[in-house]
mmCIF file of C-alpha atoms in Angstrom:
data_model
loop_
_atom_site.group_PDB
_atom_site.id
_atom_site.type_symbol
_atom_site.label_atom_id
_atom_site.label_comp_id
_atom_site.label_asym_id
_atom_site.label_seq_id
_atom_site.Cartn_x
_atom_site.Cartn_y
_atom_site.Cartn_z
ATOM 1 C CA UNK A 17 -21.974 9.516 -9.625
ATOM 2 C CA UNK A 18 -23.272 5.680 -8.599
ATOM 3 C CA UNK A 19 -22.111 4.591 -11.867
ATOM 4 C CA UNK A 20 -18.632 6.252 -11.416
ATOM 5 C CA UNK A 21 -18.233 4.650 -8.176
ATOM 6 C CA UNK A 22 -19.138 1.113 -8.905
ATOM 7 C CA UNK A 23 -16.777 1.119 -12.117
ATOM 8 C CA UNK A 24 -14.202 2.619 -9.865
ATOM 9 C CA UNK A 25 -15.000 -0.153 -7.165
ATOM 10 C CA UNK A 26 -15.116 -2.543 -8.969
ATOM 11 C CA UNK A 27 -11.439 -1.710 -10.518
ATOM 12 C CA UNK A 28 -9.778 -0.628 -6.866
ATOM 13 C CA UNK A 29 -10.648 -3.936 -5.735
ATOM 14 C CA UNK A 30 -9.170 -6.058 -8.047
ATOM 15 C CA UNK A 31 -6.382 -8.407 -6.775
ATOM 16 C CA UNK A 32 -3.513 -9.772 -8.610
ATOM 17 C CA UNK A 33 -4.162 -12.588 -10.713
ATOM 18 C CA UNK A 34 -0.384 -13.836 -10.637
ATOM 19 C CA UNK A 35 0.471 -17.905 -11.259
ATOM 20 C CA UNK A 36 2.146 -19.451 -8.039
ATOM 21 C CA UNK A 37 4.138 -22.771 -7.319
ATOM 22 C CA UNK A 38 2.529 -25.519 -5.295
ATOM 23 C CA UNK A 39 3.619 -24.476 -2.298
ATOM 24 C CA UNK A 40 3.310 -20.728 -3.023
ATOM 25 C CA UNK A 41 -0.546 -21.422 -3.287
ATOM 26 C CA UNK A 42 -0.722 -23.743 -0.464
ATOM 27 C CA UNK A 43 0.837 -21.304 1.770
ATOM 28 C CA UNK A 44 -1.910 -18.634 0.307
ATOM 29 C CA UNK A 45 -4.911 -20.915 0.602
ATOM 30 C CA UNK A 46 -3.689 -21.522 4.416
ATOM 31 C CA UNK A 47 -3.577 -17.959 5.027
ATOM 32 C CA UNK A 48 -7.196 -16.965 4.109
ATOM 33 C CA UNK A 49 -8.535 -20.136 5.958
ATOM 34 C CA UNK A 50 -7.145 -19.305 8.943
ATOM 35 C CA UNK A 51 -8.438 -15.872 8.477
ATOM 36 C CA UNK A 52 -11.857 -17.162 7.638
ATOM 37 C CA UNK A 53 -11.598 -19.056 10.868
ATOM 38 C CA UNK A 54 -11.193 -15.764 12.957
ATOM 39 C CA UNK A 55 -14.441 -14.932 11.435
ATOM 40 C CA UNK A 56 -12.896 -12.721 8.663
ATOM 41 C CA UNK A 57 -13.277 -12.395 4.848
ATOM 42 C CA UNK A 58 -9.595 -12.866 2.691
ATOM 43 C CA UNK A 59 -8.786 -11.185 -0.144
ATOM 44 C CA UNK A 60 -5.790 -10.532 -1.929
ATOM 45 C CA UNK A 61 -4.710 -7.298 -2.362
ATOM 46 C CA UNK A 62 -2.260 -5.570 -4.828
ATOM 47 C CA UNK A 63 1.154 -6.168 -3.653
ATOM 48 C CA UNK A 64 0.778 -9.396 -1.834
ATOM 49 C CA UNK A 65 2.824 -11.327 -4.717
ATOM 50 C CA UNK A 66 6.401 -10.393 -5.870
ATOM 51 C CA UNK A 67 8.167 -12.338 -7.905
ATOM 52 C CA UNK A 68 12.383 -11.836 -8.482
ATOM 53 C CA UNK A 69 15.111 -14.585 -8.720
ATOM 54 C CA UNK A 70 16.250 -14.563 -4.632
ATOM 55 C CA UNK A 71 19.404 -16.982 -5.816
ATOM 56 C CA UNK A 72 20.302 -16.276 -9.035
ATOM 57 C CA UNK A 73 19.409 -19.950 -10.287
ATOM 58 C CA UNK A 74 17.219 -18.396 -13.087
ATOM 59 C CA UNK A 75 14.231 -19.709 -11.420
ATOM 60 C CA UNK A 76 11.778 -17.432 -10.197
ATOM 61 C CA UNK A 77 11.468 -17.045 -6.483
ATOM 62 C CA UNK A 78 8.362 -15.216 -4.773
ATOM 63 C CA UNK A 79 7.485 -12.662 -1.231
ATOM 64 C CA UNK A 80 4.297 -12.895 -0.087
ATOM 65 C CA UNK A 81 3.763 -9.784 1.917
ATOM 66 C CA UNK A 82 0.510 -10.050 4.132
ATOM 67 C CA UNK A 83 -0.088 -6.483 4.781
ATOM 68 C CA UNK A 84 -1.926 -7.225 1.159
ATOM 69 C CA UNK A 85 -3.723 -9.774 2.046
ATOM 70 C CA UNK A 86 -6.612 -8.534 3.439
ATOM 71 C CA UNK A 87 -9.092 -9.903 6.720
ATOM 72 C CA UNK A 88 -12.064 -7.792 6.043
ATOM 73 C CA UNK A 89 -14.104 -7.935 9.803
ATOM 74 C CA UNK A 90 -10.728 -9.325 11.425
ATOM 75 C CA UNK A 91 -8.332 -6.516 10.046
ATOM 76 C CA UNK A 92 -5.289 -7.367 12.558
ATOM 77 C CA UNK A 93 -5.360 -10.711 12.101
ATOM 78 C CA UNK A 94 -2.077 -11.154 10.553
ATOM 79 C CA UNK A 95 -0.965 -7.500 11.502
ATOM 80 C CA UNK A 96 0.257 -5.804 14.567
ATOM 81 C CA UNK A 97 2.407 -2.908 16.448
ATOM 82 C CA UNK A 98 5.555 -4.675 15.018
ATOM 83 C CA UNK A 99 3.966 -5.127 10.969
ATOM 84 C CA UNK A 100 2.961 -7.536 9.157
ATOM 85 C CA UNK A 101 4.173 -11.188 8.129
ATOM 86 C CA UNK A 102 6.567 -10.956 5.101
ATOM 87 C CA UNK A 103 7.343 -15.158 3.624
ATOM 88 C CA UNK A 104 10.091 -15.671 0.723
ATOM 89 C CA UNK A 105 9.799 -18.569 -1.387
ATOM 90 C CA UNK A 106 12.908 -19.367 -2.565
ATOM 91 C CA UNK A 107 13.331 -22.216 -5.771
ATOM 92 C CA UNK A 108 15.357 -25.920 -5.509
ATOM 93 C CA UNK A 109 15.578 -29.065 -6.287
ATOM 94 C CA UNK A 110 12.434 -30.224 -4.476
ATOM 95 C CA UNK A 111 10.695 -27.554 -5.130
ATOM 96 C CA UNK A 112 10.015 -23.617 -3.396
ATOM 97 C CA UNK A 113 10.951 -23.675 0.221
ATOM 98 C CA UNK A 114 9.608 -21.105 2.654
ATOM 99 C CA UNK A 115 12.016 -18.713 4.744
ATOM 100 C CA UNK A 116 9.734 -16.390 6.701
ATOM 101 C CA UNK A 117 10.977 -12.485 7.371
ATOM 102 C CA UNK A 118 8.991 -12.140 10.894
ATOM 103 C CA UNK A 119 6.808 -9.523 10.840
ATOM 104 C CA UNK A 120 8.326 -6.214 8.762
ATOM 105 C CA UNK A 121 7.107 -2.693 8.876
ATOM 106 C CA UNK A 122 8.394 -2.178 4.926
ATOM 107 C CA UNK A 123 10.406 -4.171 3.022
ATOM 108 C CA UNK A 124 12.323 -3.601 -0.473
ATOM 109 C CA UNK A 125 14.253 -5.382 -3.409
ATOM 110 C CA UNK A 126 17.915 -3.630 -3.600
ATOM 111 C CA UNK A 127 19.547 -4.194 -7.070
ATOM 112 C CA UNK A 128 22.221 -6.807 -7.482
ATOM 113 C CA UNK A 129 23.031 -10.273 -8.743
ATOM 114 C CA UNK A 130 21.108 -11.437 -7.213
ATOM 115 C CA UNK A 131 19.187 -8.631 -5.801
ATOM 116 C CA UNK A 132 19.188 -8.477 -1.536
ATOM 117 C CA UNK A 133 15.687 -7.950 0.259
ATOM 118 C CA UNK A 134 15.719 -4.845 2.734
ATOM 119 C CA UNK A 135 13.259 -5.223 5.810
ATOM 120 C CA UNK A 136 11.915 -2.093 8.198
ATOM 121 C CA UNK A 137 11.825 -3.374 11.566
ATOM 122 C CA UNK A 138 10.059 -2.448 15.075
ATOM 123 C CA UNK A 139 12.549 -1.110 17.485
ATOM 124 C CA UNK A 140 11.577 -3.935 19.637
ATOM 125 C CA UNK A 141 13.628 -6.275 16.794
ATOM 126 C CA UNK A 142 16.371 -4.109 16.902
ATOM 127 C CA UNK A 143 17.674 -4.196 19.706
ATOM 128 C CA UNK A 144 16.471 -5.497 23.325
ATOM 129 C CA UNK A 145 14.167 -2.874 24.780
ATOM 130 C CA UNK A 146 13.800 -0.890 22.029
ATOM 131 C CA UNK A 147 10.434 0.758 20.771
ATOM 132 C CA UNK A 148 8.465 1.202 17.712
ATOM 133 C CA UNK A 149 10.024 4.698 17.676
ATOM 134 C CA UNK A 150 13.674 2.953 17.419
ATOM 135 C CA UNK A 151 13.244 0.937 14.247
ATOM 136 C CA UNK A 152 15.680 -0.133 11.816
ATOM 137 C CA UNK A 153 16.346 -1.967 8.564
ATOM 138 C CA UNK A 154 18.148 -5.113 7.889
ATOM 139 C CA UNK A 155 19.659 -6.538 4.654
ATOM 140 C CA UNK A 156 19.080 -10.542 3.270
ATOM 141 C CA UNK A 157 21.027 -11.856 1.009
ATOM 142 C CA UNK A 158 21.290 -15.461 -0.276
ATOM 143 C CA UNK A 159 24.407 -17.010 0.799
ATOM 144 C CA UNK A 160 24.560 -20.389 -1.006
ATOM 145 C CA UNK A 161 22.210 -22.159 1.037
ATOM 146 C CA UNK A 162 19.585 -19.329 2.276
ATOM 147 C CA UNK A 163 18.639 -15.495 2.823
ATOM 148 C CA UNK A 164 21.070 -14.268 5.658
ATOM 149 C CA UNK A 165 21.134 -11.355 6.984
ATOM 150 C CA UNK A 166 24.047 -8.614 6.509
ATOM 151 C CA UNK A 167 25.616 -7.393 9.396
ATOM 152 C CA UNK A 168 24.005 -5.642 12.009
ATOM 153 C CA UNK A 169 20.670 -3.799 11.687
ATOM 154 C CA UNK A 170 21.010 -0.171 11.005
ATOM 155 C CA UNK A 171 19.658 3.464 9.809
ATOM 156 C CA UNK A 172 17.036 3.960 12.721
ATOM 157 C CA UNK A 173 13.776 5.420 11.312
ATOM 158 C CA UNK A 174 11.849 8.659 12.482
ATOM 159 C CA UNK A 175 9.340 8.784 15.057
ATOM 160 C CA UNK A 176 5.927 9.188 13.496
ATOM 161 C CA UNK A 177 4.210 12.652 15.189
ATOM 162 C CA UNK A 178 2.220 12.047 18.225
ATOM 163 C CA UNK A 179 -1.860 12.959 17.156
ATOM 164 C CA UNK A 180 -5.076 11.727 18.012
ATOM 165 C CA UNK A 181 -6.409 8.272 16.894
ATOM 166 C CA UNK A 182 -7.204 8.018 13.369
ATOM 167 C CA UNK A 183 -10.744 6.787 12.448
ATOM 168 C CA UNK A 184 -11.737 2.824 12.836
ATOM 169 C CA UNK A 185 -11.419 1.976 9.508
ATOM 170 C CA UNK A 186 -8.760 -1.059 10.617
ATOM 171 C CA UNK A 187 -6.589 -1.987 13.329
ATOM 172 C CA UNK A 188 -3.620 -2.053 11.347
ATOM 173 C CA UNK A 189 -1.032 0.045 11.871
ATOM 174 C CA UNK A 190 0.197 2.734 9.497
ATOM 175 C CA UNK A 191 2.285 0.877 6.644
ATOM 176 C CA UNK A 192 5.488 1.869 5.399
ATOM 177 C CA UNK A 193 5.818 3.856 1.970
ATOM 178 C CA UNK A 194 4.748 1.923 -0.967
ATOM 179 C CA UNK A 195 6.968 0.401 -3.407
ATOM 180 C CA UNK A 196 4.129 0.869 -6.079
ATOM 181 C CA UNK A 197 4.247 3.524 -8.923
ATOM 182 C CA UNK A 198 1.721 5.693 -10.408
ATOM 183 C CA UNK A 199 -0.247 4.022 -13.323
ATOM 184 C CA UNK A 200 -3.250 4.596 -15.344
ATOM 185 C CA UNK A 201 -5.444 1.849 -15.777
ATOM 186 C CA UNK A 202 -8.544 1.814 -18.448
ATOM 187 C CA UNK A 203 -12.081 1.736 -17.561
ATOM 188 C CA UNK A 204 -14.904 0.826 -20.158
ATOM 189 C CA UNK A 205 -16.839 3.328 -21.270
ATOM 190 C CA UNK A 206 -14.998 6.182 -19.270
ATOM 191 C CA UNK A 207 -12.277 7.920 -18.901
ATOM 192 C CA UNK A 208 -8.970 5.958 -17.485
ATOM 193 C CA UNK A 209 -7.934 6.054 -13.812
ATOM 194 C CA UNK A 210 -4.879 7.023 -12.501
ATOM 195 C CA UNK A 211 -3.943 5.226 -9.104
ATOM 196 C CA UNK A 212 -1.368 4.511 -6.631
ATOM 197 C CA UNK A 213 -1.370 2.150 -3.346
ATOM 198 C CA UNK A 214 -2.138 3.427 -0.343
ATOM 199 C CA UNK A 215 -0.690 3.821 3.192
ATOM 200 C CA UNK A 216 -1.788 2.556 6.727
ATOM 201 C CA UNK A 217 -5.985 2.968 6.825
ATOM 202 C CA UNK A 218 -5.519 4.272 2.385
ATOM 203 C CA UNK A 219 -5.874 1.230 0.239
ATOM 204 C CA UNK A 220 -5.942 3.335 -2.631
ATOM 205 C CA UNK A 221 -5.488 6.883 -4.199
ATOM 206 C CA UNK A 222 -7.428 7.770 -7.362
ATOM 207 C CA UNK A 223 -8.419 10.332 -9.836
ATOM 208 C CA UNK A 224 -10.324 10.550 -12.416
ATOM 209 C CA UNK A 225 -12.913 12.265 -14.155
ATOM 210 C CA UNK A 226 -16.824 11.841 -13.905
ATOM 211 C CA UNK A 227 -19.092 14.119 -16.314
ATOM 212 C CA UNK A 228 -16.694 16.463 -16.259
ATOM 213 C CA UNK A 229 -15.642 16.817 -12.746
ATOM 214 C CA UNK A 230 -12.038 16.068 -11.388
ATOM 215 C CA UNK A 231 -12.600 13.302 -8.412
ATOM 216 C CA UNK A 232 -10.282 11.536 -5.842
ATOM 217 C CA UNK A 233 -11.198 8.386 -4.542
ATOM 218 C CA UNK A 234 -9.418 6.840 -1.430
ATOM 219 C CA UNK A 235 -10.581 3.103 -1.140
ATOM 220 C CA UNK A 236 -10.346 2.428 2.897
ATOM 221 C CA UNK A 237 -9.477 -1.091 3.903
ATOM 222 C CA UNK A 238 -12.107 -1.151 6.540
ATOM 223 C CA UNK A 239 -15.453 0.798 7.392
ATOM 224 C CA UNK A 240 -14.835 3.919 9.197
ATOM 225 C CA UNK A 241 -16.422 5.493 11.755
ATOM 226 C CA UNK A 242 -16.874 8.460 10.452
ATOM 227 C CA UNK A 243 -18.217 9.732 7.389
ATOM 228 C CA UNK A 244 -16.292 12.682 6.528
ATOM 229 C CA UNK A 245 -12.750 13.869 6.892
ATOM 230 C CA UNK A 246 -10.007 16.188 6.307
ATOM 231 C CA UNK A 247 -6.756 14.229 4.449
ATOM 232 C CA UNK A 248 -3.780 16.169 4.367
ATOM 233 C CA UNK A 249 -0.953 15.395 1.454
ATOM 234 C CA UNK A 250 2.426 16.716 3.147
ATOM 235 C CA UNK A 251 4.558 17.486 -0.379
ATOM 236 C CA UNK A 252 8.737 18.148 0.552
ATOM 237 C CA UNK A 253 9.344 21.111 -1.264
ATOM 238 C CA UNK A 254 5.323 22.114 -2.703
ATOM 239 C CA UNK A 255 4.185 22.460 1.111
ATOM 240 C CA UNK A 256 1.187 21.374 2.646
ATOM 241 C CA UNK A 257 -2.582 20.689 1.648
ATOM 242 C CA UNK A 258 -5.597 19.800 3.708
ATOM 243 C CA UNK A 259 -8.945 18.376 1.922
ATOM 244 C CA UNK A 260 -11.864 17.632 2.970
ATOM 245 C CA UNK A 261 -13.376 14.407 1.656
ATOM 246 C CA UNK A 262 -16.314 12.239 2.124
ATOM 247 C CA UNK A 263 -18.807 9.331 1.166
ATOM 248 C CA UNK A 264 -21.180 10.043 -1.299
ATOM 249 C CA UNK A 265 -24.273 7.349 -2.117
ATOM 250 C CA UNK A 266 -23.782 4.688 -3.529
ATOM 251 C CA UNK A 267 -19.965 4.832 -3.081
ATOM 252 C CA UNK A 268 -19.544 1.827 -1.003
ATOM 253 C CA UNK A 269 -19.036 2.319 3.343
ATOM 254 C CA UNK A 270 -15.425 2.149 2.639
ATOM 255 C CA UNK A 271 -14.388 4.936 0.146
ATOM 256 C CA UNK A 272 -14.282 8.457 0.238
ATOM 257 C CA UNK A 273 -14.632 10.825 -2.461
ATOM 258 C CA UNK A 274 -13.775 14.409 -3.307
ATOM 259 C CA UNK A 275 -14.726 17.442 -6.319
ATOM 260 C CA UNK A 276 -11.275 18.632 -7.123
ATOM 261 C CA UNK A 277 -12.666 21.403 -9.360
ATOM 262 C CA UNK A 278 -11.024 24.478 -7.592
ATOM 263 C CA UNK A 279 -8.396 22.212 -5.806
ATOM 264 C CA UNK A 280 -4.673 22.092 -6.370
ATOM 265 C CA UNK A 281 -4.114 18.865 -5.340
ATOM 266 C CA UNK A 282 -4.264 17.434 -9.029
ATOM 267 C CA UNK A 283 -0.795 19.786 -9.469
ATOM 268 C CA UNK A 284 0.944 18.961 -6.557
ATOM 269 C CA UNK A 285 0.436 15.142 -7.012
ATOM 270 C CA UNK A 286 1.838 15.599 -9.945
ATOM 271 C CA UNK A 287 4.353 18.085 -9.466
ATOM 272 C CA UNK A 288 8.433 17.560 -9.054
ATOM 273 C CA UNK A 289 8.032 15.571 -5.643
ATOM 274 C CA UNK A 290 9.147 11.957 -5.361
ATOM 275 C CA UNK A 291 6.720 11.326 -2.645
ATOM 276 C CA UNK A 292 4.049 12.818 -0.419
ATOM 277 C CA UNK A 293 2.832 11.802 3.509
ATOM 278 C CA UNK A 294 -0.424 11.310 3.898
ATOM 279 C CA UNK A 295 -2.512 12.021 6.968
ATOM 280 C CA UNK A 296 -6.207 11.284 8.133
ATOM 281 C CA UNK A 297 -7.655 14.089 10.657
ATOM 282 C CA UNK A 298 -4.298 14.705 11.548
ATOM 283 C CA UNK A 299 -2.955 11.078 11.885
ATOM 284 C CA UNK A 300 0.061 10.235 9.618
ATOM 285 C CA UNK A 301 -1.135 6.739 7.528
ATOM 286 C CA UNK A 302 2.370 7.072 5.767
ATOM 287 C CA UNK A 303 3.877 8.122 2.376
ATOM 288 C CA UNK A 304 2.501 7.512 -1.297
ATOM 289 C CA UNK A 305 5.078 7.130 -4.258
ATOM 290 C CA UNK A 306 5.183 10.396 -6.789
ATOM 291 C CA UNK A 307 6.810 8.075 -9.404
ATOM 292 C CA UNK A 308 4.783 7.857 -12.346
ATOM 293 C CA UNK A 309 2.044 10.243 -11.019
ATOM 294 C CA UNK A 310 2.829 13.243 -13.741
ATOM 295 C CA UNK A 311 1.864 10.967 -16.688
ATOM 296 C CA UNK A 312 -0.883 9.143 -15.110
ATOM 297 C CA UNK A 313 -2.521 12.155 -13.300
ATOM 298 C CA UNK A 314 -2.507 14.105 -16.438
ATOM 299 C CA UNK A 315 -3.611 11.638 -18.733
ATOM 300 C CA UNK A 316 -7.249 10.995 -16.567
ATOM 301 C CA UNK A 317 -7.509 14.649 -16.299
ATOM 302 C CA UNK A 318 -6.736 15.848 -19.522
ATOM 303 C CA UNK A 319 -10.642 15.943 -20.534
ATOM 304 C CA UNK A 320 -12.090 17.906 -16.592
ATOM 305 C CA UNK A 321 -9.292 19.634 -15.459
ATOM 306 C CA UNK A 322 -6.600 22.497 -16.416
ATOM 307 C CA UNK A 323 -3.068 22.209 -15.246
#
């Protein structure tokens, strides 16, 4: 199993690897000083760097989204009750030019020429006395000069369920669903993986197969304080599923594993479902994409486990 787990590791943790503008960098290079300073380590995590033409001047333009860029030892650093810091970079004559979002809950890219950027807000940004409870989106669209906003906010978001605190692995508060899809990335010597980002305290969901046995992985972005748990997948129309999972040796103090031998889990990931909540002990952490997972799932199975 050690072996397993450090190629996994080793592969969970990579960050992106993505070229940025001069003052895309400098802006990142800023960021994990100052975390450094608050006695933190910086890393960059999947999904910090997007890149998509914000003005349709057929130069690229770039979000840096700083729920992925992570403060191991200081993990709310750049994240609080109301999100986490999302910055656009948008392209002109001298150069990229930062227009920060505030701090988001979510964010997405909506289709259109060019395409708008949809933010998740904290009630509190909605409107004046709101609550996290009360949140709402807002539209950006570039206007000529910059990214304005679109009206009014609007579509108020459910109230996560009230539980019991969720294990120290981070401060952060539970993200948003992930824009990411499902994909199956190559490991030497092994079988492939096939992962997915990660909600709230979930960097990352995996499975794959180790001498024959069907394992999920969920990379933490912290140390937790405890060393086993029960995660629970919440599937819209396959029902409900509670798992226990657990560090094994050698695994790192920040990732669980599980045997998912006589477990349907495998099936329902990759069932008809567009997405799936995920919960820790009975905490929500937030929703994981389904896109992609049929393909991927199957594909690092195919050789330890029968669908």
């Amino acid at each position: 199993m050690r072996g397993m787990i450090l190629a996994v590791l080793a592969l969970l943790a990579a960050a992106p690897a993505a070229a940025q503008p001069a003052a895309v960098a400098q802006a990142t290079q800023s960021a994990m000083q100052d975390c450094r300073g608050a006695g933190g380590t910086p890393s960059l995590q999947p999904g910090y760097q997007t890149g998509a033409d914000l003005n349709g001047d057929g130069v690229e333009d770039y979000l840096l989204d700083f729920q992925h860029l992570e403060c191991a030892n200081a993990w709310s650093f750049f994240c609080g009750s109301a999100g986490c810091p999302l910055v656009a970079f948008v392209s002109g004559p001298s150069g990229h030019r930062a227009q920060p979002f505030g701090h988001v809950q979510g964010w997405n890219l909506i289709p259109g020429s060019p395409p708008a950027v949809e933010v998740a807000l904290h009630g509190a940004m909605c409107r004046r006395g709101g609550i996290g409870a009360e949140g709402c989106t807002r539209r950006y669209a570039w206007n000529g000069r910059e990214l304005a906003a679109l009206g009014a906010a609007s579509r108020p978001q459910a109230a996560p369920p009230e539980a019991a605190p969720a294990p120290s692995a981070t401060t952060r508060p539970p993200a948003p669903p992930s824009p990411s899809d499902w994909s199956l990335r190559p490991v030497a010597g092994r079988s492939p993986v096939a992962t997915v980002a990660g909600p709230g305290v979930i960097h990352s969901v995996s499975l794959l197969c180790f001498n024959d046995v069907p394992v999920v992985a969920l990379a933490l972005r912290g140390r937790p304080s405890v060393s086993r748990a029960t995660v629970t997948f919440l599937f819209p129309s396959l029902g409900r599923l509670d798992h226990p999972i657990g560090q094994q040796p050698g695994g790192g103090q920040n990732v669980w594993y599980a045997d998912l031998s006589r477990s349907r889990l495998p099936q329902l990931l990759a069932g008809r479902d567009s997405q799936a909540v995920v919960a820790i002990n009975g905490v929500r952490q937030g929703t994981i994409s389904l896109r992609g997972s049929t393909a991927s799932i199957r594909s690092a199975l195919q050789s330890c486990y029968r669908f």
